[in-house]
Amino acid sequence: MIVWAIANQKGGVGKTTTTVSLGGMLAEKGKRVLLIDTDPHASLTYYFDIDGEDGSATLYDLFMHGKEVDKEQVTKVIQSTRFENLSVMPASMALATLDRKLGPQSGMGLLLRRVRKLLEDDFDFILIDVPPVLGVLMINALAAANRVIVPVQTEFLALKGLDRMMGTLDMVQDSKGLTHDITIVPTMYDRRTKASLEAYQELRRKHGKLVWNGMIPIDTKFRDASTAQTPISMYAKGSRGAFAYKGLLQVLLSQEVSA
């Protein structure tokens, strides 16, 4: 099983769009894909018309079961979507209370790693949409993943946020004894503006080979696909955005094969 965490400590950079787009394309390839929403805002959950506040089991319930969580409890939380091979583990607003409730408890940073092991035979890929806050949810996502995908908006302030995220990755890797493959993905690139070009060049200068040699463009089809609650590759296959994510996925898969 391959697990990717899509993370950045700055909001609004395209984490959910990246998770949904890559997940949808993997499902179209026949891969069994689970998307895990760890963000209390639950954007990924609502993307697939799932209501995490309707009383159904959510990721929050697994944290309440704690270190003894079992396969039956995990399976109960997973919801299928109307898209073949694509399932979702939904979030709820209650996740926002976890740091207060569970932060001091030993081992709670490894719950998603246990979930990963329990689902080893059920899915080929798990993609985790990570909240932009350093806490128990981000720690869990990073501890469960073998690759961290960092979407970064191509504008100056987003580059500053990336520095914070890279520092967090170093800290988590040191404290948990982890080694991640890291892929920085430039997003919301506007080729008409000098600011986007300069931000992209600065990304390449500072982070070198960690930066994907491409970019995700601004594309209104992303918004339309979200409104239709459909991954962009299924909603607008010929769009610039879908083409860009297809290129990114090809690179990621080739790196997984060679790893």
Short mmCIF file of C-alpha atoms in Angstrom, two decimals:
data_model
loop_
_atom_site.label_atom_id
_atom_site.label_comp_id
_atom_site.label_asym_id
_atom_site.label_seq_id
_atom_site.Cartn_x
_atom_site.Cartn_y
_atom_site.Cartn_z
CA MET A 1 0.00 0.00 0.00
CA ILE A 2 1.15 3.51 -0.83
CA VAL A 3 0.16 6.41 1.43
CA TRP A 4 0.46 10.06 0.44
CA ALA A 5 -0.18 12.94 2.83
CA ILE A 6 -1.13 16.20 1.15
CA ALA A 7 -0.02 18.87 3.59
CA ASN A 8 0.93 22.51 4.03
CA GLN A 9 0.69 24.81 7.04
CA LYS A 10 -0.94 27.46 4.89
CA GLY A 11 -4.59 27.17 3.93
CA GLY A 12 -6.04 27.81 0.50
CA VAL A 13 -3.13 26.40 -1.50
CA GLY A 14 -4.99 23.50 -3.16
CA LYS A 15 -4.62 20.58 -0.74
CA THR A 16 -8.15 19.27 -1.16
CA THR A 17 -8.12 19.84 -4.92
CA THR A 18 -4.86 17.91 -5.14
CA THR A 19 -6.17 15.06 -3.01
CA VAL A 20 -9.39 14.72 -5.00
CA SER A 21 -7.71 15.10 -8.39
CA LEU A 22 -4.98 12.53 -7.77
CA GLY A 23 -7.40 10.18 -6.03
CA GLY A 24 -9.88 10.34 -8.90
CA MET A 25 -7.20 9.61 -11.48
CA LEU A 26 -5.86 6.65 -9.49
CA ALA A 27 -9.39 5.25 -9.22
CA GLU A 28 -9.80 5.59 -12.98
CA LYS A 29 -6.66 3.49 -13.36
CA GLY A 30 -8.37 0.71 -11.41
CA LYS A 31 -6.55 1.37 -8.14
CA ARG A 32 -8.52 0.93 -4.91
CA VAL A 33 -8.30 4.38 -3.36
CA LEU A 34 -9.22 5.66 0.10
CA LEU A 35 -9.28 9.41 0.74
CA ILE A 36 -8.97 10.32 4.43
CA ASP A 37 -10.20 13.75 5.50
CA THR A 38 -8.36 14.88 8.63
CA ASP A 39 -9.40 18.54 8.40
CA PRO A 40 -12.21 19.65 10.76
CA HIS A 41 -13.46 21.95 8.00
CA ALA A 42 -14.30 18.74 6.10
CA SER A 43 -13.95 20.20 2.60
CA LEU A 44 -13.01 16.81 1.17
CA THR A 45 -15.95 15.18 2.91
CA TYR A 46 -18.45 17.68 1.53
CA TYR A 47 -16.84 17.46 -1.92
CA PHE A 48 -18.34 13.97 -2.19
CA ASP A 49 -21.71 14.99 -0.76
CA ILE A 50 -21.05 13.34 2.59
CA ASP A 51 -22.25 15.07 5.76
CA GLY A 52 -19.90 14.39 8.65
CA GLU A 53 -22.44 15.91 11.06
CA ASP A 54 -25.35 13.59 10.27
CA GLY A 55 -24.59 11.10 13.04
CA SER A 56 -22.67 8.62 10.90
CA ALA A 57 -19.28 7.40 12.09
CA THR A 58 -16.32 9.63 11.17
CA LEU A 59 -12.58 9.73 11.71
CA TYR A 60 -13.26 11.33 15.08
CA ASP A 61 -14.80 8.07 16.32
CA LEU A 62 -11.59 6.19 15.56
CA PHE A 63 -9.63 8.59 17.72
CA MET A 64 -12.15 8.05 20.50
CA HIS A 65 -11.53 4.28 20.28
CA GLY A 66 -7.85 5.08 20.73
CA LYS A 67 -4.94 2.70 20.35
CA GLU A 68 -7.23 -0.34 20.52
CA VAL A 69 -9.10 0.53 17.33
CA ASP A 70 -9.90 -2.60 15.31
CA LYS A 71 -10.70 -3.47 11.70
CA GLU A 72 -14.47 -3.54 12.22
CA GLN A 73 -14.46 -0.03 13.70
CA VAL A 74 -12.30 1.29 10.86
CA THR A 75 -14.46 -0.30 8.16
CA LYS A 76 -17.59 1.20 9.71
CA VAL A 77 -16.23 4.71 9.13
CA ILE A 78 -15.38 4.26 5.44
CA GLN A 79 -18.04 5.42 2.97
CA SER A 80 -18.19 4.54 -0.69
CA THR A 81 -18.72 7.25 -3.31
CA ARG A 82 -20.60 7.10 -6.59
CA PHE A 83 -17.23 6.66 -8.30
CA GLU A 84 -15.85 3.17 -8.75
CA ASN A 85 -12.77 2.33 -6.63
CA LEU A 86 -13.03 5.59 -4.65
CA SER A 87 -13.92 5.65 -0.94
CA VAL A 88 -13.82 8.34 1.73
CA MET A 89 -13.13 8.36 5.46
CA PRO A 90 -15.06 11.51 6.42
CA ALA A 91 -14.19 14.27 8.86
CA SER A 92 -16.37 16.15 11.32
CA MET A 93 -16.03 19.41 13.22
CA ALA A 94 -15.36 17.41 16.40
CA LEU A 95 -11.83 16.75 15.10
CA ALA A 96 -11.01 20.32 16.15
CA THR A 97 -11.19 19.19 19.80
CA LEU A 98 -8.64 16.38 19.51
CA ASP A 99 -5.56 18.34 20.54
CA ARG A 100 -7.27 19.37 23.76
CA LYS A 101 -8.64 15.90 24.45
CA LEU A 102 -5.86 13.64 23.26
CA GLY A 103 -2.69 15.70 22.94
CA PRO A 104 -1.08 14.48 26.19
CA GLN A 105 -1.96 10.80 25.61
CA SER A 106 0.96 8.61 24.60
CA GLY A 107 0.79 7.00 21.18
CA MET A 108 -2.05 9.06 19.78
CA GLY A 109 0.19 10.38 17.03
CA LEU A 110 0.28 6.89 15.51
CA LEU A 111 -3.41 6.03 15.21
CA LEU A 112 -3.54 6.52 11.43
CA ARG A 113 -0.48 4.32 11.07
CA ARG A 114 -2.47 1.56 12.78
CA VAL A 115 -5.42 2.26 10.46
CA ARG A 116 -3.06 1.90 7.51
CA LYS A 117 -1.95 -1.53 8.69
CA LEU A 118 -5.54 -2.69 9.24
CA LEU A 119 -6.46 -1.69 5.67
CA GLU A 120 -3.34 -3.08 4.00
CA ASP A 121 -5.28 -5.67 1.99
CA ASP A 122 -8.26 -3.44 1.15
CA PHE A 123 -6.71 -0.49 -0.69
CA ASP A 124 -3.83 0.19 -3.05
CA PHE A 125 -3.55 3.90 -2.20
CA ILE A 126 -4.49 6.08 0.75
CA LEU A 127 -4.42 9.86 0.26
CA ILE A 128 -4.71 12.01 3.38
CA ASP A 129 -5.98 15.59 3.22
CA VAL A 130 -4.17 17.30 6.11
CA PRO A 131 -5.30 20.42 8.04
CA PRO A 132 -2.97 23.45 7.98
CA VAL A 133 -2.34 23.29 11.74
CA LEU A 134 0.49 21.47 13.50
CA GLY A 135 -1.20 19.15 15.96
CA VAL A 136 -2.25 15.56 16.53
CA LEU A 137 -3.99 15.32 13.13
CA MET A 138 -0.99 16.50 11.11
CA ILE A 139 1.36 14.31 13.16
CA ASN A 140 -0.87 11.30 12.48
CA ALA A 141 -0.97 11.96 8.75
CA LEU A 142 2.79 12.40 8.48
CA ALA A 143 3.47 9.30 10.60
CA ALA A 144 1.24 7.17 8.35
CA ALA A 145 2.58 8.42 5.02
CA ASN A 146 5.56 7.37 2.95
CA ARG A 147 5.34 10.48 0.74
CA VAL A 148 4.37 14.06 1.59
CA ILE A 149 2.96 16.15 -1.25
CA VAL A 150 3.15 19.86 -0.48
CA PRO A 151 0.96 22.08 -2.69
CA VAL A 152 2.29 25.65 -2.74
CA GLN A 153 0.50 28.58 -4.31
CA THR A 154 2.86 30.46 -6.60
CA GLU A 155 2.83 33.74 -4.70
CA PHE A 156 5.25 35.30 -2.23
CA LEU A 157 3.39 34.78 1.06
CA ALA A 158 2.79 31.11 0.26
CA LEU A 159 6.54 30.63 -0.10
CA LYS A 160 6.99 31.87 3.47
CA GLY A 161 4.42 29.32 4.63
CA LEU A 162 6.38 26.59 2.87
CA ASP A 163 9.41 27.35 5.03
CA ARG A 164 7.29 26.65 8.11
CA MET A 165 6.03 23.37 6.65
CA MET A 166 9.51 22.16 5.76
CA GLY A 167 10.64 22.92 9.30
CA THR A 168 7.71 20.91 10.65
CA LEU A 169 8.62 17.97 8.42
CA ASP A 170 12.18 18.01 9.71
CA MET A 171 10.95 18.10 13.31
CA VAL A 172 8.47 15.23 12.85
CA GLN A 173 10.98 13.09 10.98
CA ASP A 174 13.53 13.55 13.74
CA SER A 175 11.11 12.89 16.60
CA LYS A 176 9.39 9.87 15.00
CA GLY A 177 12.39 8.41 13.18
CA LEU A 178 10.65 8.82 9.82
CA THR A 179 11.92 9.31 6.30
CA HIS A 180 9.56 10.80 3.71
CA ASP A 181 9.79 11.31 0.01
CA ILE A 182 8.77 14.94 -0.50
CA THR A 183 7.21 16.47 -3.58
CA ILE A 184 6.51 20.22 -3.69
CA VAL A 185 3.73 21.05 -6.17
CA PRO A 186 3.38 24.64 -7.46
CA THR A 187 -0.33 25.46 -7.67
CA MET A 188 -2.59 28.27 -8.89
CA TYR A 189 0.02 29.27 -11.44
CA ASP A 190 -1.00 32.22 -13.59
CA ARG A 191 1.30 32.45 -16.60
CA ARG A 192 0.02 35.98 -17.28
CA THR A 193 1.62 37.39 -14.14
CA LYS A 194 5.22 38.12 -13.32
CA ALA A 195 4.52 37.27 -9.66
CA SER A 196 3.68 33.64 -10.46
CA LEU A 197 6.79 33.23 -12.59
CA GLU A 198 9.06 34.75 -9.94
CA ALA A 199 7.51 32.62 -7.18
CA TYR A 200 8.00 29.48 -9.27
CA GLN A 201 11.62 30.38 -9.98
CA GLU A 202 12.23 31.00 -6.27
CA LEU A 203 10.73 27.61 -5.43
CA ARG A 204 13.08 25.93 -7.86
CA ARG A 205 16.08 27.90 -6.63
CA LYS A 206 15.48 27.17 -2.96
CA HIS A 207 14.17 23.61 -3.02
CA GLY A 208 15.65 22.20 -6.21
CA LYS A 209 14.73 18.61 -7.01
CA LEU A 210 12.00 18.50 -4.38
CA VAL A 211 9.90 20.71 -6.66
CA TRP A 212 7.86 18.97 -9.34
CA ASN A 213 9.01 20.17 -12.75
CA GLY A 214 5.58 21.47 -13.70
CA MET A 215 2.77 23.51 -12.22
CA ILE A 216 -0.98 23.36 -11.63
CA PRO A 217 -2.56 26.30 -13.46
CA ILE A 218 -5.46 28.49 -12.43
CA ASP A 219 -8.45 26.85 -14.10
CA THR A 220 -12.14 27.65 -13.55
CA LYS A 221 -12.89 23.98 -14.25
CA PHE A 222 -11.66 23.16 -10.74
CA ARG A 223 -14.49 25.25 -9.31
CA ASP A 224 -16.99 23.75 -11.72
CA ALA A 225 -15.86 20.23 -10.86
CA SER A 226 -16.21 20.99 -7.16
CA THR A 227 -19.75 22.27 -7.71
CA ALA A 228 -20.53 19.05 -9.59
CA GLN A 229 -18.88 17.06 -6.75
CA THR A 230 -16.79 15.22 -9.32
CA PRO A 231 -13.00 14.84 -9.67
CA ILE A 232 -11.76 17.06 -12.48
CA SER A 233 -10.47 14.15 -14.59
CA MET A 234 -14.03 12.80 -14.74
CA TYR A 235 -15.73 16.19 -15.09
CA ALA A 236 -13.45 17.95 -17.59
CA LYS A 237 -10.91 15.44 -18.86
CA GLY A 238 -9.51 17.81 -21.49
CA SER A 239 -9.06 20.80 -19.18
CA ARG A 240 -5.70 22.39 -18.40
CA GLY A 241 -6.08 21.44 -14.76
CA ALA A 242 -6.78 17.78 -15.49
CA PHE A 243 -3.85 17.62 -17.90
CA ALA A 244 -1.53 19.12 -15.27
CA TYR A 245 -2.55 16.66 -12.55
CA LYS A 246 -2.19 13.78 -15.01
CA GLY A 247 1.42 14.84 -15.55
CA LEU A 248 2.01 15.09 -11.81
CA LEU A 249 0.54 11.65 -11.20
CA GLN A 250 2.75 10.10 -13.87
CA VAL A 251 5.83 11.50 -12.14
CA LEU A 252 4.68 10.37 -8.69
CA LEU A 253 3.94 6.84 -9.87
CA SER A 254 7.28 6.56 -11.65
CA GLN A 255 9.03 7.64 -8.46
CA GLU A 256 7.13 5.05 -6.41
CA VAL A 257 8.18 2.30 -8.83
CA SER A 258 11.83 3.33 -8.69
CA ALA A 259 11.87 3.83 -4.90
#
